[in-house]
Short mmCIF file of C-alpha atoms and ligand atoms in Angstrom, two decimals:
data_model
loop_
_atom_site.label_atom_id
_atom_site.label_comp_id
_atom_site.label_asym_id
_atom_site.label_seq_id
_atom_site.Cartn_x
_atom_site.Cartn_y
_atom_site.Cartn_z
CA MET A 1 18.97 23.43 10.09
CA GLU A 2 16.83 20.23 10.63
CA LEU A 3 16.55 16.71 9.07
CA ARG A 4 13.08 17.78 8.46
CA LEU A 5 10.51 17.70 5.38
CA ASP A 6 7.97 19.87 7.10
CA GLY A 7 5.35 20.90 4.40
CA ARG A 8 7.35 19.05 1.79
CA LYS A 9 5.07 16.96 -1.04
CA ALA A 10 6.69 13.86 -1.77
CA LEU A 11 6.19 10.76 -4.45
CA ILE A 12 7.53 7.97 -3.71
CA THR A 13 7.11 5.21 -6.48
CA GLY A 14 7.37 1.07 -5.52
CA ALA A 15 5.44 2.29 -2.32
CA SER A 16 3.36 -0.81 -2.29
CA SER A 17 5.98 -3.19 -0.50
CA GLY A 18 9.71 -3.20 0.54
CA PHE A 19 11.81 -0.12 0.76
CA GLY A 20 9.23 2.69 -0.72
CA ARG A 21 6.59 1.40 1.67
CA HIS A 22 9.07 1.95 4.37
CA PHE A 23 9.79 5.44 2.79
CA ALA A 24 6.82 6.87 2.44
CA GLY A 25 5.99 6.29 6.46
CA THR A 26 9.76 7.77 7.06
CA LEU A 27 8.72 11.18 4.65
CA ALA A 28 5.62 11.42 6.46
CA ARG A 29 6.95 11.28 10.00
CA ALA A 30 9.52 13.94 9.04
CA GLY A 31 6.53 15.96 8.29
CA ALA A 32 6.29 15.71 4.33
CA ASP A 33 2.68 15.06 2.83
CA VAL A 34 3.25 11.76 0.27
CA ALA A 35 1.61 10.16 -2.56
CA LEU A 36 2.61 6.67 -2.35
CA ALA A 37 2.95 5.10 -6.13
CA ALA A 38 2.71 1.73 -7.76
CA ARG A 39 0.73 -1.20 -9.56
CA ARG A 40 -0.99 -2.62 -6.53
CA ILE A 41 -3.31 -0.01 -5.55
CA ASP A 42 -5.15 -1.83 -2.79
CA ARG A 43 -1.91 -2.38 -0.74
CA LEU A 44 -0.95 1.64 -1.19
CA GLN A 45 -4.38 2.73 -0.45
CA ASP A 46 -3.87 0.71 3.44
CA GLU A 47 -0.47 1.83 3.55
CA ALA A 48 -1.65 5.48 2.92
CA ASN A 49 -4.24 5.51 5.27
CA SER A 50 -2.13 4.25 7.89
CA ILE A 51 0.47 6.46 7.30
CA ALA A 52 -2.54 9.30 7.60
CA ASP A 53 -3.37 7.88 10.68
CA GLU A 54 -0.39 7.87 12.44
CA THR A 55 1.43 10.72 11.28
CA GLY A 56 -1.58 13.09 10.21
CA ARG A 57 0.21 14.09 7.17
CA ASN A 58 -2.02 13.57 3.66
CA ALA A 59 -1.12 10.35 2.21
CA VAL A 60 -2.45 9.51 -1.17
CA ALA A 61 -2.25 6.41 -3.18
CA VAL A 62 -2.09 6.43 -7.30
CA ALA A 63 -1.95 3.80 -9.40
CA MET A 64 1.38 3.88 -11.80
CA ASN A 65 2.65 1.62 -13.84
CA VAL A 66 6.41 2.88 -14.32
CA ALA A 67 6.96 0.81 -17.25
CA ASP A 68 4.11 2.73 -19.25
CA VAL A 69 4.90 6.48 -19.80
CA ALA A 70 1.30 7.42 -20.48
CA SER A 71 0.74 5.45 -16.90
CA ILE A 72 3.50 7.64 -15.27
CA ASP A 73 2.20 10.66 -16.64
CA ASP A 74 -1.50 10.21 -15.09
CA ALA A 75 -0.41 9.18 -12.01
CA VAL A 76 2.27 12.37 -11.33
CA ALA A 77 -0.54 14.69 -12.27
CA ALA A 78 -2.70 12.78 -9.94
CA ALA A 79 -0.26 13.21 -7.21
CA GLU A 80 0.30 16.78 -7.91
CA ALA A 81 -3.45 17.55 -7.92
CA ALA A 82 -4.31 15.42 -4.81
CA LEU A 83 -0.53 17.13 -2.74
CA GLY A 84 -0.80 20.85 -4.06
CA GLY A 85 2.59 19.83 -5.68
CA ILE A 86 5.51 17.61 -6.09
CA ASP A 87 9.00 18.83 -4.66
CA LEU A 88 10.58 15.54 -3.76
CA LEU A 89 10.60 12.66 -5.54
CA VAL A 90 11.76 9.00 -4.20
CA ASN A 91 12.72 7.08 -7.65
CA ASN A 92 12.49 3.86 -6.09
CA ALA A 93 10.36 1.03 -8.05
CA GLY A 94 12.46 -1.46 -9.26
CA THR A 95 12.28 -5.46 -10.34
CA VAL A 96 14.80 -7.97 -11.27
CA VAL A 97 15.25 -11.30 -13.32
CA PRO A 98 17.99 -13.21 -12.19
CA LYS A 99 19.16 -15.75 -14.81
CA PRO A 100 22.35 -16.61 -16.22
CA SER A 101 23.38 -13.84 -19.17
CA LEU A 102 23.00 -17.11 -21.86
CA GLN A 103 19.27 -17.37 -20.26
CA GLN A 104 18.35 -13.67 -20.00
CA SER A 105 15.68 -13.10 -23.50
CA GLU A 106 14.79 -9.97 -25.22
CA ALA A 107 11.32 -10.06 -22.63
CA ASP A 108 13.44 -10.24 -19.32
CA TRP A 109 16.13 -7.62 -20.69
CA ASP A 110 13.23 -5.59 -21.65
CA ALA A 111 10.92 -5.70 -18.53
CA VAL A 112 14.24 -4.85 -16.26
CA MET A 113 15.27 -1.89 -18.21
CA ASP A 114 11.44 -1.01 -18.65
CA VAL A 115 11.21 -0.55 -14.89
CA ASN A 116 14.23 0.36 -13.61
CA LEU A 117 15.95 2.83 -16.40
CA LYS A 118 13.19 4.13 -19.04
CA GLY A 119 10.58 4.12 -15.85
CA ALA A 120 12.99 5.81 -13.72
CA PHE A 121 14.01 8.53 -16.26
CA PHE A 122 10.33 9.30 -16.85
CA VAL A 123 9.31 9.33 -13.60
CA ALA A 124 11.87 11.99 -12.85
CA ARG A 125 11.34 13.96 -16.32
CA ALA A 126 7.64 14.29 -15.33
CA CYS A 127 8.27 15.14 -11.65
CA ALA A 128 11.20 17.57 -12.74
CA ALA A 129 8.87 19.41 -15.20
CA ARG A 130 6.66 20.18 -12.19
CA MET A 131 9.52 21.03 -9.75
CA ALA A 132 10.84 23.44 -12.60
CA ASP A 133 7.66 25.42 -12.89
CA SER A 134 7.76 25.88 -8.93
CA GLN A 135 10.33 26.19 -6.48
CA GLY A 136 12.76 23.18 -7.59
CA GLY A 137 13.28 19.98 -5.37
CA SER A 138 15.04 16.83 -4.74
CA ILE A 139 14.88 13.98 -6.26
CA VAL A 140 16.97 10.65 -5.04
CA ASN A 141 17.43 7.88 -7.22
CA ILE A 142 17.35 4.28 -5.89
CA SER A 143 20.06 2.74 -7.38
CA SER A 144 22.23 -0.67 -5.94
CA LEU A 145 25.94 -1.94 -4.83
CA LEU A 146 25.06 -4.03 -8.40
CA GLY A 147 25.35 -0.54 -10.32
CA GLU A 148 29.17 -0.63 -9.10
CA ARG A 149 29.58 -4.54 -8.63
CA VAL A 150 28.56 -7.23 -10.40
CA SER A 151 26.66 -10.73 -10.40
CA LYS A 152 26.80 -14.13 -12.45
CA THR A 153 23.30 -14.16 -12.69
CA GLU A 154 21.67 -10.51 -12.72
CA ILE A 155 23.03 -8.93 -16.06
CA SER A 156 20.11 -6.58 -17.03
CA TYR A 157 19.73 -5.96 -13.37
CA CYS A 158 23.16 -4.48 -12.75
CA VAL A 159 23.55 -2.81 -16.48
CA SER A 160 20.23 -1.20 -15.16
CA LYS A 161 21.15 0.27 -11.96
CA ALA A 162 24.61 1.27 -13.58
CA GLY A 163 22.86 3.28 -15.68
CA LEU A 164 20.59 4.82 -13.15
CA SER A 165 23.56 5.91 -11.20
CA HIS A 166 25.03 7.98 -14.27
CA MET A 167 21.79 9.07 -15.09
CA THR A 168 22.04 10.90 -11.80
CA ARG A 169 24.89 12.72 -12.45
CA ALA A 170 23.63 13.46 -16.09
CA LEU A 171 20.08 14.95 -14.67
CA ALA A 172 22.16 16.54 -11.72
CA TYR A 173 24.19 18.24 -14.38
CA GLU A 174 21.34 19.38 -16.36
CA TRP A 175 18.70 19.95 -14.28
CA ALA A 176 20.97 22.34 -11.47
CA LYS A 177 19.71 25.43 -12.98
CA PHE A 178 16.04 24.72 -12.47
CA GLY A 179 17.12 24.14 -8.62
CA ILE A 180 16.65 20.74 -9.19
CA ARG A 181 19.00 18.04 -7.21
CA VAL A 182 19.49 14.77 -8.17
CA ASN A 183 21.47 12.52 -6.25
CA ALA A 184 21.27 8.34 -5.71
CA ILE A 185 21.12 5.80 -2.79
CA ALA A 186 23.20 2.64 -3.62
CA PRO A 187 21.79 0.19 -0.73
CA GLY A 188 23.51 -3.17 -0.47
CA TYR A 189 21.43 -6.48 0.54
CA ILE A 190 18.06 -5.49 3.00
CA GLU A 191 15.78 -8.57 2.96
CA THR A 192 12.36 -7.69 1.10
CA ASP A 193 10.27 -9.38 -1.42
CA LEU A 194 12.97 -8.88 -4.05
CA ASN A 195 15.48 -11.19 -2.75
CA ARG A 196 13.91 -13.05 0.19
CA GLU A 197 14.87 -16.44 -1.14
CA PHE A 198 18.31 -15.59 -1.93
CA LEU A 199 19.33 -14.12 1.10
CA ARG A 200 17.90 -16.72 3.31
CA SER A 201 19.96 -19.33 0.74
CA ASP A 202 23.48 -20.99 1.67
CA LEU A 203 24.25 -18.67 -1.15
CA GLY A 204 22.85 -15.89 0.80
CA GLU A 205 24.71 -16.62 4.05
CA LYS A 206 28.00 -16.89 2.27
CA MET A 207 27.68 -13.24 0.80
CA MET A 208 26.75 -11.84 3.89
CA LYS A 209 30.41 -12.94 5.41
CA GLN A 210 31.34 -10.91 2.97
CA ILE A 211 29.99 -7.68 3.83
CA PRO A 212 32.53 -5.72 6.32
CA ILE A 213 30.17 -4.87 8.93
CA ARG A 214 28.80 -8.58 9.26
CA ARG A 215 25.25 -8.22 8.54
CA PHE A 216 22.42 -7.36 5.51
CA GLY A 217 20.53 -4.15 6.25
CA THR A 218 17.24 -3.04 7.27
CA PRO A 219 15.26 -0.37 5.22
CA GLU A 220 15.93 1.88 8.99
CA ASP A 221 19.53 1.55 7.60
CA LEU A 222 19.05 3.84 4.52
CA ASP A 223 16.62 6.85 6.65
CA GLY A 224 19.63 8.99 7.30
CA ALA A 225 20.56 8.58 3.84
CA LEU A 226 17.63 9.76 2.14
CA LEU A 227 16.28 12.40 4.50
CA TYR A 228 19.80 14.27 4.49
CA LEU A 229 19.49 14.12 0.46
CA LEU A 230 16.09 14.80 0.61
CA SER A 231 16.75 18.00 2.80
CA ASP A 232 18.07 21.29 2.55
CA LEU A 233 21.13 20.17 4.65
CA ALA A 234 22.15 18.92 1.49
CA ALA A 235 21.49 22.16 -0.52
CA TRP A 236 24.88 21.61 -1.99
CA THR A 237 25.08 18.29 -2.88
CA THR A 238 24.15 17.03 -6.27
CA GLY A 239 24.81 14.23 -8.54
CA HIS A 240 25.92 12.13 -5.66
CA VAL A 241 25.55 8.21 -5.53
CA LEU A 242 25.73 7.23 -1.91
CA ALA A 243 26.66 3.86 -1.13
CA VAL A 244 24.76 2.19 2.10
CA ASP A 245 25.69 -1.05 2.37
CA GLY A 246 27.78 -2.12 5.02
CA GLY A 247 31.03 -1.58 3.33
CA HIS A 248 29.87 -4.36 1.20
CA ALA A 249 31.53 -2.20 -2.14
CA LEU A 250 34.76 -2.42 -0.57
CA ALA A 251 35.44 -5.96 0.12
CA THR A 252 36.82 -7.94 -3.36
CA PRO A 253 34.15 -10.55 -4.91
N1 NAP B 301 16.33 -5.18 -1.25
C1 NAP B 301 17.68 -4.97 -1.81
O1 NAP B 301 18.27 -5.43 -0.89
C2 NAP B 301 18.16 -4.00 -2.70
C3 NAP B 301 19.21 -3.39 -2.87
C4 NAP B 301 19.77 -2.55 -3.44
C5 NAP B 301 18.59 -2.04 -4.40
N2 NAP B 301 17.38 -2.61 -4.30
C6 NAP B 301 16.58 -1.32 -4.95
O2 NAP B 301 15.62 -0.74 -3.98
C7 NAP B 301 14.25 -0.79 -4.94
C8 NAP B 301 12.98 -1.16 -3.83
O3 NAP B 301 13.55 -2.96 -4.29
P1 NAP B 301 12.64 -3.53 -2.54
O4 NAP B 301 14.06 -4.14 -2.03
O5 NAP B 301 11.69 -2.61 -1.70
O6 NAP B 301 11.94 -4.58 -3.62
P2 NAP B 301 10.22 -4.98 -4.02
O7 NAP B 301 9.91 -5.37 -2.47
O8 NAP B 301 10.12 -5.96 -4.51
O9 NAP B 301 9.62 -3.58 -4.39
C9 NAP B 301 9.88 -3.27 -5.46
C10 NAP B 301 8.65 -1.99 -5.63
O10 NAP B 301 8.71 -1.68 -7.22
C11 NAP B 301 7.08 -1.38 -7.76
N3 NAP B 301 7.51 -2.36 -9.10
C12 NAP B 301 7.95 -2.91 -10.04
N4 NAP B 301 7.56 -2.80 -11.02
C13 NAP B 301 6.36 -1.57 -10.91
C14 NAP B 301 5.82 -1.26 -12.38
N5 NAP B 301 6.20 -1.87 -13.55
N6 NAP B 301 5.50 -0.17 -12.02
C15 NAP B 301 5.39 0.61 -10.91
N7 NAP B 301 5.90 0.30 -9.30
C16 NAP B 301 6.91 -1.06 -9.80
C17 NAP B 301 6.66 -2.84 -6.72
O11 NAP B 301 5.18 -2.66 -6.68
P3 NAP B 301 3.80 -3.18 -7.69
O12 NAP B 301 4.40 -4.64 -7.93
O13 NAP B 301 2.47 -3.20 -6.84
O14 NAP B 301 3.88 -2.32 -8.61
C18 NAP B 301 7.15 -2.97 -5.44
O15 NAP B 301 6.44 -1.67 -4.76
C19 NAP B 301 14.52 -1.13 -6.46
O16 NAP B 301 14.53 0.20 -7.22
C20 NAP B 301 15.46 -2.30 -6.30
O17 NAP B 301 16.48 -2.41 -7.09
C21 NAP B 301 17.41 -3.17 -3.45
#
């Protein structure tokens, strides 16, 4: 058996930048047709075109606001129609409001939960309904090191990612009967639009020294875990949250 995804149909959320954009290319190079979802449709369209040119796979862009369940349902239906099905989901869209807890407003809290937790659930639900009606499928949720460890300025993010990791186990348990596997990756710190400023600061430099493998990660560092969990090589693996973090979760805070 190989780490290939030939002929699979994959939806990737948060594909307009960072990990999601990278993952869409990785999956297409492994043989999957891909639907790239996010709000910034122009960026998605450019990326989908360049993936299709490079790989010859079907690559399409769908507008999706994961904070809006109607938008999720419309976008998943559009992706299914464009690809001819969905059997892989990378549930990756995410956001953060970095503020100490005493300064987090109700709107800050809701903004993070709506994307990272509620949005992830409703995207998974929309895709699982289709997977259950066909051959089953595989879902990978992009959780975080901060679903396990804590931070002094990201309470809503930490709680949302802890919820997402637990949701991974709960859905794996519930959906195994439909042939749907649900796993998660818990990445450590990797420079993207989400954290560039922080990682390049003095505090970021200090944080890097706590990582047993003394460097921040790259999106490519996640590829092996992602392809493994999506592929048939992981046919008997479900409900697992795989840390890919240079050993950071092992370090004392
Ligand atoms: N970078 C890290 O070190 C790190 C570590 C652990 C976990 N993660 C997780 O990895 C995932 C990707 O993060 P990243 O670092 O690649 O960040 P990023 O570059 O900021 O990308 C975030 C993506 O999420 C999308 N998104 C945000 N709000 C959305 C909404 N309401 N509806 C639809 N899409 C939305 C954005 O697209 P639009 O703005 O176009 O909608 C964008 O494509 C996130 O879940 C993050 O929590 C990142």
